[in-house]
Short mmCIF file of C-alpha atoms in Angstrom, two decimals:
data_model
loop_
_atom_site.label_atom_id
_atom_site.label_comp_id
_atom_site.label_asym_id
_atom_site.label_seq_id
_atom_site.Cartn_x
_atom_site.Cartn_y
_atom_site.Cartn_z
CA MET D 588 0.00 0.00 0.00
CA THR D 589 1.28 3.48 -0.80
CA THR D 590 1.90 6.02 1.94
CA THR D 591 -1.03 8.10 0.70
CA ALA D 592 -3.38 5.12 0.76
CA VAL D 593 -2.23 4.29 4.29
CA GLU D 594 -2.82 7.90 5.37
CA ASP D 595 -6.30 7.94 3.82
CA LEU D 596 -7.20 4.70 5.57
CA LEU D 597 -5.81 5.92 8.89
CA ARG D 598 -7.82 9.10 8.71
CA GLU D 599 -10.97 7.15 7.97
CA LEU D 600 -10.36 4.73 10.85
CA ALA D 601 -9.13 7.24 13.45
CA PRO D 602 -12.57 8.60 14.49
CA GLN D 603 -14.06 5.08 14.55
CA VAL D 604 -11.32 3.80 16.84
CA LEU D 605 -11.55 6.91 19.01
CA GLY D 606 -15.33 6.55 19.35
CA ALA D 607 -15.06 2.89 20.35
CA LEU D 608 -12.29 3.66 22.83
CA VAL D 609 -14.21 6.51 24.48
CA ARG D 610 -17.29 4.32 24.76
CA ARG D 611 -15.26 1.68 26.56
CA HIS D 612 -13.15 3.89 28.82
CA GLY D 613 -15.14 7.08 29.08
CA GLN D 614 -12.43 9.71 28.96
CA PHE D 615 -12.17 11.63 25.77
CA GLU D 616 -8.93 13.50 26.43
CA GLY D 617 -6.85 10.42 27.30
CA CYS D 618 -8.36 8.33 24.51
CA GLU D 619 -7.71 11.06 21.96
CA ASP D 620 -4.00 11.14 22.85
CA ALA D 621 -3.84 7.33 22.72
CA VAL D 622 -5.44 7.19 19.25
CA GLN D 623 -3.13 9.91 17.98
CA GLU D 624 -0.13 7.85 19.16
CA ALA D 625 -1.52 4.69 17.58
CA VAL D 626 -2.09 6.53 14.27
CA LEU D 627 1.46 7.92 14.32
CA ALA D 628 2.82 4.41 15.01
CA ALA D 629 0.77 2.96 12.14
CA ALA D 630 1.91 5.70 9.75
CA VAL D 631 5.50 4.62 10.39
CA GLN D 632 5.02 0.85 10.59
CA TRP D 633 2.43 -0.01 7.98
CA PRO D 634 4.20 1.34 4.87
CA ALA D 635 7.48 -0.25 6.06
CA GLU D 636 6.26 -3.59 7.40
CA GLY D 637 3.04 -4.12 5.51
CA MET D 638 -0.59 -3.75 6.47
CA PRO D 639 -1.98 -5.75 9.38
CA ASP D 640 -4.86 -8.12 8.46
CA ASN D 641 -7.27 -6.10 10.54
CA PRO D 642 -6.11 -2.45 10.51
CA ARG D 643 -8.95 -1.26 12.72
CA GLY D 644 -8.28 -4.00 15.27
CA TRP D 645 -4.55 -3.18 15.19
CA LEU D 646 -5.26 0.49 15.94
CA MET D 647 -7.72 -0.47 18.67
CA THR D 648 -5.17 -2.74 20.35
CA VAL D 649 -2.30 -0.27 20.18
CA ALA D 650 -4.45 2.66 21.31
CA SER D 651 -5.92 0.62 24.19
CA ARG D 652 -2.46 -0.38 25.31
CA ARG D 653 -1.30 3.27 25.28
CA LEU D 654 -4.38 4.34 27.18
CA ILE D 655 -4.02 1.62 29.82
CA ASP D 656 -0.34 2.52 30.32
CA GLN D 657 -1.45 6.11 30.79
CA LEU D 658 -4.26 5.15 33.18
CA ARG D 659 -1.84 3.02 35.24
CA SER D 660 0.67 5.80 35.63
CA ASP D 661 -2.12 8.27 36.48
CA HIS D 662 -3.51 5.77 38.94
CA ALA D 663 -0.12 5.21 40.57
CA ARG D 664 0.28 8.96 40.90
CA ARG D 665 -3.14 9.31 42.48
CA GLU D 666 -2.33 6.46 44.87
CA ARG D 667 0.75 8.33 45.94
CA GLU D 668 -1.37 11.40 46.47
CA SER D 669 -3.75 9.13 48.46
CA ALA D 670 -6.80 10.15 46.48
CA THR D 671 -8.19 7.14 44.68
CA ALA D 672 -11.00 7.39 42.20
CA ALA D 673 -12.82 4.51 40.63
CA GLU D 674 -12.27 4.04 36.91
CA PRO D 675 -15.46 4.16 34.87
CA PRO D 676 -16.71 0.61 34.29
CA PRO D 677 -16.06 -0.80 30.83
CA GLU D 678 -19.12 -0.67 28.63
CA ASP D 679 -20.15 -2.83 25.74
CA VAL D 680 -18.91 -1.38 22.49
CA PRO D 681 -21.88 -0.83 20.23
CA ASP D 682 -21.14 -0.98 16.53
CA THR D 683 -22.24 2.54 15.76
CA ASP D 684 -20.64 5.36 13.86
CA ASP D 685 -19.44 7.84 16.43
CA THR D 686 -18.38 10.50 13.95
CA LEU D 687 -21.28 12.78 14.84
CA VAL D 688 -20.84 12.36 18.58
CA LEU D 689 -17.15 13.19 18.20
CA LEU D 690 -17.94 16.23 16.06
CA PHE D 691 -20.40 17.57 18.60
CA LEU D 692 -17.77 17.12 21.31
CA CYS D 693 -14.96 18.78 19.32
CA CYS D 694 -17.26 21.68 18.41
CA HIS D 695 -18.27 22.21 22.01
CA PRO D 696 -19.71 25.71 22.45
CA THR D 697 -17.33 26.57 25.32
CA LEU D 698 -14.39 26.42 22.89
CA THR D 699 -13.13 29.20 20.63
CA ALA D 700 -13.53 28.63 16.90
CA ALA D 701 -9.75 28.23 16.56
CA SER D 702 -9.80 25.42 19.14
CA GLN D 703 -12.89 23.80 17.63
CA THR D 704 -11.28 23.62 14.18
CA ALA D 705 -7.96 22.29 15.52
CA LEU D 706 -9.58 19.60 17.67
CA THR D 707 -11.98 18.57 14.90
CA LEU D 708 -9.12 18.13 12.43
CA ARG D 709 -7.22 15.96 14.91
CA ALA D 710 -9.93 13.84 16.54
CA VAL D 711 -12.31 13.49 13.59
CA GLY D 712 -10.05 14.26 10.63
CA GLY D 713 -7.20 12.09 11.90
CA LEU D 714 -4.58 14.75 11.08
CA THR D 715 -1.47 14.92 13.23
CA THR D 716 -0.73 17.96 15.36
CA ALA D 717 2.23 18.73 13.08
CA GLU D 718 -0.02 18.69 9.99
CA ILE D 719 -2.60 20.94 11.63
CA ALA D 720 0.13 23.33 12.75
CA ARG D 721 1.43 23.49 9.16
CA ALA D 722 -2.07 24.12 7.87
CA PHE D 723 -2.51 27.12 10.15
CA LEU D 724 1.12 28.23 9.86
CA VAL D 725 1.88 28.11 13.56
CA PRO D 726 4.59 26.15 15.40
CA GLU D 727 3.67 22.60 16.43
CA ALA D 728 4.07 23.50 20.13
CA THR D 729 1.50 26.28 19.73
CA MET D 730 -1.01 23.89 18.15
CA ALA D 731 -0.30 21.15 20.72
CA ALA D 732 -1.01 23.59 23.56
CA ARG D 733 -4.21 24.77 21.87
CA ILE D 734 -5.52 21.21 21.45
CA SER D 735 -4.58 20.24 24.98
CA ARG D 736 -6.30 23.35 26.38
CA ALA D 737 -9.41 22.57 24.32
CA LYS D 738 -9.62 19.05 25.74
CA GLN D 739 -9.24 20.37 29.30
CA ARG D 740 -12.12 22.75 28.67
CA ILE D 741 -14.37 20.00 27.36
CA LYS D 742 -13.57 17.93 30.43
CA ALA D 743 -14.24 20.89 32.74
CA ALA D 744 -17.60 21.46 31.03
CA GLY D 745 -18.57 17.94 32.13
CA SER D 746 -19.49 16.79 28.63
CA THR D 747 -20.53 13.21 28.15
CA PHE D 748 -19.86 11.11 25.08
CA SER D 749 -23.36 11.17 23.68
CA LEU D 750 -25.43 13.13 21.20
CA PRO D 751 -26.75 16.43 22.59
CA ALA D 752 -30.35 16.38 23.82
CA ASP D 753 -32.97 17.01 21.13
CA ALA D 754 -33.65 20.52 22.42
CA GLU D 755 -30.10 21.74 21.81
CA ARG D 756 -29.14 19.46 18.93
CA GLY D 757 -30.15 21.93 16.22
CA GLU D 758 -28.11 24.72 17.79
CA ARG D 759 -25.11 22.42 18.30
CA LEU D 760 -25.31 21.15 14.71
CA ARG D 761 -25.13 24.76 13.49
CA VAL D 762 -21.84 25.13 15.41
CA VAL D 763 -20.51 21.92 13.81
CA LEU D 764 -21.43 23.15 10.32
CA HIS D 765 -19.86 26.54 11.01
CA VAL D 766 -16.60 24.84 12.07
CA LEU D 767 -16.60 22.75 8.86
CA TYR D 768 -17.23 25.96 6.89
CA LEU D 769 -14.30 27.69 8.66
CA ILE D 770 -12.00 24.75 7.86
CA PHE D 771 -13.06 24.98 4.22
CA ASN D 772 -12.45 28.74 4.11
CA GLU D 773 -9.06 28.40 5.77
CA GLY D 774 -8.12 26.27 2.78
CA TYR D 775 -8.70 29.34 0.64
CA THR D 776 -6.71 31.95 2.55
CA ALA D 777 -3.71 32.48 0.35
CA SER D 778 -1.74 34.59 2.80
CA SER D 779 1.35 32.48 3.02
CA GLY D 780 4.43 31.86 0.94
CA ARG D 781 4.37 28.11 1.44
CA GLU D 782 1.22 26.65 0.04
CA LEU D 783 2.86 23.47 -1.17
CA ASP D 784 3.42 21.67 2.10
CA ARG D 785 0.10 22.69 3.65
CA PRO D 786 -2.52 19.98 4.01
CA ASP D 787 -5.46 20.70 1.73
CA LEU D 788 -8.03 21.94 4.23
CA ALA D 789 -10.72 22.57 1.62
CA ARG D 790 -10.63 18.90 0.58
CA GLU D 791 -10.55 17.83 4.21
CA ALA D 792 -13.62 19.96 5.00
CA ILE D 793 -15.45 18.38 2.06
CA ARG D 794 -14.51 14.89 3.29
CA LEU D 795 -15.75 15.64 6.81
CA THR D 796 -18.98 17.20 5.55
CA ARG D 797 -19.60 14.11 3.42
CA MET D 798 -19.19 12.03 6.59
CA VAL D 799 -21.78 14.16 8.39
CA ARG D 800 -24.17 13.85 5.45
CA VAL D 801 -23.97 10.05 5.60
CA GLN D 802 -25.29 10.35 9.17
CA LEU D 803 -27.82 13.12 8.49
CA PRO D 804 -28.91 12.68 4.85
CA ASP D 805 -32.22 14.51 5.35
CA ASP D 806 -30.81 17.65 6.92
CA GLY D 807 -31.12 20.41 4.31
CA GLU D 808 -28.36 22.56 5.79
CA VAL D 809 -25.85 19.68 5.85
CA THR D 810 -26.59 18.95 2.19
CA GLY D 811 -26.58 22.68 1.43
CA LEU D 812 -23.17 23.16 3.03
CA LEU D 813 -21.70 20.23 1.08
CA ALA D 814 -23.17 21.64 -2.14
CA LEU D 815 -21.76 25.11 -1.37
CA MET D 816 -18.30 23.65 -0.76
CA LEU D 817 -18.32 21.58 -3.96
CA LEU D 818 -19.54 24.48 -6.10
CA THR D 819 -16.93 26.81 -4.61
CA HIS D 820 -14.19 24.21 -4.91
CA ALA D 821 -15.11 23.68 -8.57
CA ARG D 822 -13.89 27.23 -9.34
CA ARG D 823 -10.60 26.78 -7.52
CA GLU D 824 -8.34 26.49 -10.59
CA ALA D 825 -9.91 29.52 -12.23
CA ARG D 826 -9.88 31.89 -9.29
CA THR D 827 -6.16 32.69 -9.32
CA THR D 828 -3.58 33.28 -12.03
CA PRO D 829 -0.38 31.17 -12.03
CA ALA D 830 1.28 34.18 -10.33
CA GLY D 831 -1.25 33.96 -7.51
CA ASP D 832 -3.33 37.00 -8.46
CA LEU D 833 -7.07 36.86 -7.81
CA VAL D 834 -9.42 36.56 -10.77
CA PRO D 835 -12.95 37.88 -10.05
CA LEU D 836 -15.92 35.65 -10.89
CA ASP D 837 -16.92 37.59 -14.01
CA GLU D 838 -13.41 37.32 -15.51
CA GLN D 839 -12.79 33.65 -14.74
CA ASP D 840 -12.20 31.17 -17.55
CA ARG D 841 -15.27 29.00 -17.04
CA ALA D 842 -13.77 26.17 -19.08
CA ARG D 843 -11.43 25.65 -16.13
CA TRP D 844 -14.30 25.07 -13.70
CA ASP D 845 -14.52 21.45 -12.56
CA ARG D 846 -17.65 20.10 -14.29
CA ALA D 847 -17.91 16.95 -12.15
CA LEU D 848 -17.91 19.01 -8.94
CA ILE D 849 -20.43 21.46 -10.41
CA ASP D 850 -22.77 18.65 -11.45
CA GLU D 851 -22.62 16.99 -8.05
CA GLY D 852 -22.91 20.34 -6.22
CA THR D 853 -25.86 21.45 -8.34
CA GLU D 854 -27.72 18.18 -7.73
CA LEU D 855 -27.12 18.49 -3.99
CA ALA D 856 -28.13 22.16 -3.97
CA LYS D 857 -31.43 21.25 -5.65
CA ALA D 858 -31.99 18.32 -3.28
CA SER D 859 -31.29 20.52 -0.25
CA LEU D 860 -33.97 23.00 -1.30
CA ALA D 861 -36.57 20.22 -0.94
CA ALA D 862 -35.97 20.12 2.83
CA PRO D 863 -38.82 21.48 4.98
CA ALA D 864 -36.83 24.43 6.36
CA LEU D 865 -34.47 26.75 4.49
CA GLY D 866 -31.15 27.79 6.01
CA PRO D 867 -28.27 30.06 4.95
CA TYR D 868 -26.09 27.27 3.49
CA GLN D 869 -28.91 26.03 1.26
CA LEU D 870 -29.46 29.54 -0.10
CA GLN D 871 -25.76 30.20 -0.61
CA ALA D 872 -25.52 26.88 -2.43
CA ALA D 873 -28.47 27.87 -4.61
CA ILE D 874 -26.70 31.14 -5.47
CA ALA D 875 -23.45 29.30 -6.25
CA ALA D 876 -25.42 26.87 -8.44
CA THR D 877 -26.98 29.78 -10.34
CA HIS D 878 -23.51 31.17 -11.09
CA ALA D 879 -22.27 27.72 -12.08
CA ASP D 880 -25.20 27.37 -14.47
CA ALA D 881 -24.19 30.40 -16.56
CA ALA D 882 -21.96 29.60 -19.54
CA THR D 883 -20.67 33.19 -19.52
CA ALA D 884 -20.75 35.93 -16.88
CA GLU D 885 -23.23 37.87 -19.08
CA GLN D 886 -25.67 34.96 -19.02
CA THR D 887 -25.89 34.93 -15.22
CA ASN D 888 -29.47 34.85 -14.00
CA TRP D 889 -29.07 37.92 -11.77
CA PRO D 890 -32.77 38.27 -10.87
CA GLN D 891 -32.59 34.74 -9.43
CA VAL D 892 -29.40 35.56 -7.52
CA HIS D 893 -31.00 38.74 -6.19
CA ALA D 894 -34.13 36.88 -5.11
CA ALA D 895 -32.04 34.31 -3.21
CA TYR D 896 -30.15 37.09 -1.40
CA LEU D 897 -33.48 38.70 -0.47
CA ILE D 898 -34.62 35.48 1.22
CA LEU D 899 -31.20 35.05 2.83
CA GLU D 900 -31.41 38.61 4.17
CA ARG D 901 -34.78 37.77 5.73
CA ILE D 902 -33.84 34.44 7.38
CA ALA D 903 -30.28 35.37 8.38
CA PRO D 904 -29.94 39.17 8.43
CA ASN D 905 -26.31 40.17 8.11
CA PRO D 906 -24.65 43.22 6.53
CA MET D 907 -22.47 40.93 4.40
CA VAL D 908 -25.61 39.50 2.80
CA THR D 909 -26.94 42.98 2.07
CA LEU D 910 -23.55 43.82 0.54
CA ASN D 911 -23.80 40.83 -1.79
CA ARG D 912 -27.39 41.69 -2.63
CA ALA D 913 -26.21 45.16 -3.68
CA VAL D 914 -23.95 43.53 -6.27
CA ALA D 915 -26.88 41.53 -7.65
CA LEU D 916 -29.16 44.57 -7.57
CA ALA D 917 -26.58 46.60 -9.51
CA GLU D 918 -26.68 43.92 -12.21
CA THR D 919 -30.46 43.94 -12.48
CA GLU D 920 -31.29 47.61 -11.90
CA GLY D 921 -28.00 49.39 -12.50
CA PRO D 922 -25.05 50.53 -10.38
CA ARG D 923 -26.89 53.51 -8.83
CA ALA D 924 -29.51 51.16 -7.32
CA GLY D 925 -26.70 49.04 -5.88
CA LEU D 926 -24.97 52.11 -4.46
CA ALA D 927 -28.23 53.26 -2.86
CA LEU D 928 -28.53 49.90 -1.09
CA LEU D 929 -24.90 50.12 0.06
CA ALA D 930 -25.69 53.50 1.62
CA THR D 931 -28.01 51.73 4.07
CA LEU D 932 -24.94 49.95 5.50
CA ASP D 933 -23.08 53.15 6.32
CA GLY D 934 -24.50 53.38 9.83
CA ASP D 935 -23.61 49.75 10.62
CA ASP D 936 -20.63 49.56 13.01
CA ARG D 937 -19.84 46.02 11.81
CA MET D 938 -19.13 47.40 8.35
CA ALA D 939 -17.38 50.69 9.20
CA GLY D 940 -14.12 50.78 7.23
CA HIS D 941 -14.60 47.14 6.14
CA HIS D 942 -12.59 46.44 3.01
CA ARG D 943 -15.46 44.51 1.40
CA LEU D 944 -17.82 47.49 1.68
CA LEU D 945 -15.11 49.76 0.26
CA SER D 946 -14.27 47.42 -2.61
CA VAL D 947 -17.88 46.75 -3.62
CA ARG D 948 -18.59 50.49 -3.54
CA ALA D 949 -15.48 51.11 -5.63
CA HIS D 950 -16.65 48.50 -8.12
CA LEU D 951 -20.15 50.01 -8.42
CA LEU D 952 -18.75 53.55 -8.68
CA GLU D 953 -16.56 52.35 -11.54
CA LYS D 954 -19.59 50.84 -13.28
CA ALA D 955 -21.47 54.10 -12.75
CA GLY D 956 -18.66 55.97 -14.50
CA ASP D 957 -17.45 57.87 -11.42
CA THR D 958 -13.80 56.91 -11.86
CA ALA D 959 -12.36 59.49 -9.46
CA ALA D 960 -14.47 58.19 -6.55
CA ALA D 961 -13.87 54.58 -7.64
CA TYR D 962 -10.11 55.21 -7.54
CA GLU D 963 -10.34 56.61 -3.99
CA HIS D 964 -12.40 53.65 -2.78
CA TYR D 965 -10.18 51.01 -4.39
CA ARG D 966 -7.19 52.64 -2.70
CA ARG D 967 -8.88 52.71 0.68
CA ALA D 968 -10.06 49.11 0.26
CA ALA D 969 -6.50 48.01 -0.61
CA LYS D 970 -5.24 49.57 2.61
CA SER D 971 -7.99 47.92 4.69
CA THR D 972 -7.57 44.30 3.66
CA ALA D 973 -5.27 41.89 5.50
CA SER D 974 -4.95 39.62 2.46
CA LEU D 975 -1.95 40.21 0.25
CA ALA D 976 -3.61 38.72 -2.85
CA GLU D 977 -6.65 40.91 -2.33
CA ARG D 978 -4.52 44.01 -1.83
CA ARG D 979 -2.67 43.36 -5.08
CA TYR D 980 -5.99 42.89 -6.87
CA LEU D 981 -7.49 46.11 -5.47
CA GLU D 982 -4.34 48.08 -6.28
CA SER D 983 -4.49 46.87 -9.88
CA ARG D 984 -8.16 47.91 -10.11
CA ALA D 985 -7.19 51.31 -8.71
CA SER D 986 -4.49 51.76 -11.37
CA ARG D 987 -7.00 50.93 -14.10
CA VAL D 988 -9.28 53.81 -13.12
CA ARG D 989 -6.57 56.24 -12.05
CA PRO D 990 -7.75 59.69 -13.08
CA MET S 879 -5.36 35.53 12.69
CA LYS S 880 -1.79 36.48 13.29
CA PHE S 881 -0.83 39.73 14.95
CA LEU S 882 2.45 41.40 15.80
CA ILE S 883 2.48 43.16 19.15
CA SER S 884 5.43 45.51 19.07
CA LEU S 885 6.85 47.08 22.20
CA HIS S 886 8.17 50.61 21.95
CA VAL S 887 10.43 51.63 24.76
CA ASN S 888 11.64 54.99 26.04
CA PRO S 889 14.98 54.27 27.76
CA ALA S 890 14.62 57.33 30.02
CA VAL S 891 11.31 55.96 31.28
CA LEU S 892 12.85 52.53 31.86
CA ASP S 893 15.81 54.04 33.73
CA ALA S 894 13.48 55.98 35.99
CA LEU S 895 11.74 52.80 37.21
CA THR S 896 12.63 51.55 40.69
CA ASP S 897 14.24 48.12 41.04
CA GLU S 898 10.93 46.72 42.25
CA GLU S 899 9.14 48.17 39.23
CA LYS S 900 11.78 46.71 36.89
CA MET S 901 11.37 43.31 38.59
CA ALA S 902 7.59 43.54 38.25
CA LEU S 903 7.97 44.40 34.55
CA GLY S 904 10.19 41.36 33.98
CA SER S 905 8.00 38.93 35.90
CA GLY S 906 4.91 40.40 34.23
CA HIS S 907 6.35 39.47 30.83
CA GLY S 908 7.29 36.02 32.17
CA ALA S 909 3.75 35.34 33.36
CA PHE S 910 2.31 36.71 30.10
CA ILE S 911 4.54 34.37 28.04
CA GLU S 912 3.58 31.34 30.12
CA ALA S 913 -0.14 32.09 29.82
CA LEU S 914 0.17 32.57 26.03
CA LYS S 915 2.09 29.31 25.66
CA ALA S 916 -0.52 27.40 27.65
CA SER S 917 -3.42 28.79 25.63
CA GLY S 918 -1.76 27.92 22.32
CA GLU S 919 -1.66 31.51 21.11
CA LEU S 920 2.06 32.30 21.17
CA ILE S 921 4.09 31.87 17.99
CA THR S 922 7.24 33.58 19.18
CA THR S 923 8.55 36.45 21.27
CA GLN S 924 11.84 38.26 20.86
CA ALA S 925 13.53 41.09 22.74
CA LEU S 926 16.13 43.20 20.94
CA ALA S 927 19.57 44.35 22.11
CA ASP S 928 20.10 48.03 22.83
CA PRO S 929 19.60 50.33 19.83
CA SER S 930 23.07 51.80 20.37
CA GLN S 931 24.33 48.47 19.00
CA ALA S 932 22.34 48.78 15.79
CA ALA S 933 24.01 49.08 12.38
CA VAL S 934 22.24 50.83 9.51
CA VAL S 935 23.07 49.31 6.16
CA SER S 936 22.59 51.01 2.81
CA VAL S 937 23.97 50.45 -0.65
CA ARG S 938 25.13 53.45 -2.69
CA ASP S 939 26.58 53.08 -6.17
CA GLY S 940 26.58 49.34 -5.57
CA GLN S 941 28.74 49.69 -2.46
CA PRO S 942 27.42 48.78 1.01
CA VAL S 943 27.70 51.58 3.55
CA VAL S 944 27.38 50.76 7.23
CA THR S 945 26.74 53.47 9.82
CA ASP S 946 25.91 53.39 13.50
CA GLY S 947 22.21 53.14 14.26
CA PRO S 948 19.52 53.46 15.15
CA PHE S 949 17.94 54.52 11.85
CA LEU S 950 15.14 56.51 13.48
CA GLU S 951 16.16 59.26 15.85
CA SER S 952 13.46 59.30 18.48
CA LYS S 953 12.85 59.12 22.19
CA GLU S 954 11.28 55.67 21.82
CA TYR S 955 12.81 52.70 20.06
CA PHE S 956 11.59 49.29 19.00
CA GLY S 957 12.44 46.99 21.90
CA GLY S 958 10.82 43.66 21.19
CA LEU S 959 7.85 41.77 19.86
CA TYR S 960 5.23 39.14 20.41
CA LEU S 961 3.94 37.24 17.38
CA ILE S 962 0.60 35.68 18.26
CA ASP S 963 -2.12 33.64 16.53
CA VAL S 964 -5.54 34.46 17.93
CA GLU S 965 -9.26 34.33 17.28
CA SER S 966 -9.84 38.00 16.46
CA LYS S 967 -8.45 41.50 16.60
CA GLU S 968 -10.45 42.00 19.82
CA ARG S 969 -8.57 39.09 21.42
CA ALA S 970 -5.22 40.51 20.25
CA ILE S 971 -6.09 43.85 21.87
CA GLU S 972 -7.27 42.10 25.04
CA LEU S 973 -3.90 40.33 25.24
CA ALA S 974 -1.92 43.49 24.50
CA ALA S 975 -3.62 45.14 27.46
CA GLN S 976 -2.17 42.40 29.70
CA ILE S 977 1.42 43.35 28.82
CA PRO S 978 2.88 45.30 31.75
CA ASP S 979 4.30 48.00 29.43
CA ALA S 980 0.75 49.03 28.56
CA ALA S 981 0.28 50.38 32.08
CA ILE S 982 3.43 52.56 32.04
CA ASP S 983 3.49 56.06 30.52
CA GLY S 984 6.15 56.36 27.83
CA LEU S 985 6.13 52.66 26.86
CA GLY S 986 4.11 51.87 23.75
CA VAL S 987 2.27 48.65 22.87
CA GLU S 988 1.15 48.45 19.24
CA VAL S 989 -0.98 45.72 17.60
CA ARG S 990 -0.83 45.07 13.85
CA GLN S 991 -2.22 42.20 11.80
CA VAL S 992 0.17 40.03 9.79
CA MET S 993 -0.51 39.96 6.06
CA PHE S 994 2.06 37.49 4.77
CA SER S 995 4.41 34.99 6.36
CA ASP S 996 6.95 32.48 5.21
CA GLY S 997 9.93 30.58 6.57
CA PRO S 998 10.21 27.86 9.19
CA LEU S 999 8.16 28.60 12.27
CA GLU S 1000 10.02 26.40 14.73
CA ALA S 1001 12.62 28.51 16.51
#
């Protein structure tokens, strides 16, 4: 088996083994360390010495051994400190998929988003701490401390290894989906000089979202999020030049869009809209599908895009949604109508000086023929962004309209 | 999100501190570093040697010219940095406020977001 195939298998098995181990021993933080060690051992041994007959059983055995060693040394320490505590009794191991339970635990609401994403990638994604650290461009020690702190917090919150109660499950699932969305987006932040050795977080987020969908096939938002990711990922090759410069949607070479991803994403987006309730991911997927459906930028069905943003604005009001609706409105009713809608955001503190508001206004001013004001806004937007690629793009737009 | 917290120091202000105040400043940084390490937010921290030791390098007509620094003539100089990876700008500002320098007149604590990074991160 190749190293890549071994890694893929390990990452598929890691959450299963972790779930079974936690069910038997009842302590997430210790089990998670034990599984990580077993996965690291397998990654070294399997390619060199060949695959065991039962890879899952091998991981289970090695991880259990590590955990028991750890429990013994903890126990001995507690004995010395003369405070003994009974170990939780072993439970029968049901043959269930614990991916969802693990995800809910890793995306515990007491954690920061940065900790939720890191822990999810390790415990559910089966990535090593070193890989996660590389993905977020921080030292391994920083990431190790973050993960360890996250597990302490989950323990302190007294979480049990079970699905959240029905009453809070919807709210908790939204957190899980948001974390998956953040992992996906992180895969798109091109703010580093070393893209090559970074794990592909966008692909990883898609893989994890597919796993969630297997468990919750009827949830419209889960399907919607997967569709949104696939439709966005389909444009990946077209959205930057070989030099790393951003290419806006209307200037992308649509022949370079990934048709297979678009077809699958479009099907899923349609299927998600059949769910009884509509959520923000379903609508964003519908918008992405509308863009994907247009052979050229000119053929985009802007009234449909605008209508979807109107619904999105109603169910999930957010200035960013209004901003996007202004772009669609400018396409259907002209740049002045878009600018008028943008003006309603001026009093919003969340948008004050935001580079997206400045750049969209610059863009609409350019379309309206007010090049002097467009130039000013592109320049201000370029100064406000923290993304190097975006700054280069905005500076080039500014030069184009320089009075 | 990565932020650079830069520490701007006025040597006259530092000199005027009592020994106890200097000790408190040092131990304050020590405690801050430990807390940042434990939370998984510290990338690195560095303190710089005295600016009187700085060399300013320029190239004129293809020839390097080295003069005594510092480059900027000012009362305050750049004394050291924290490079952190945090949830938000609000968190970066919250952390900056925990640096003991922030409570002393004449010492400056500045927070700026990182836009690009490269190179090995392990020190």
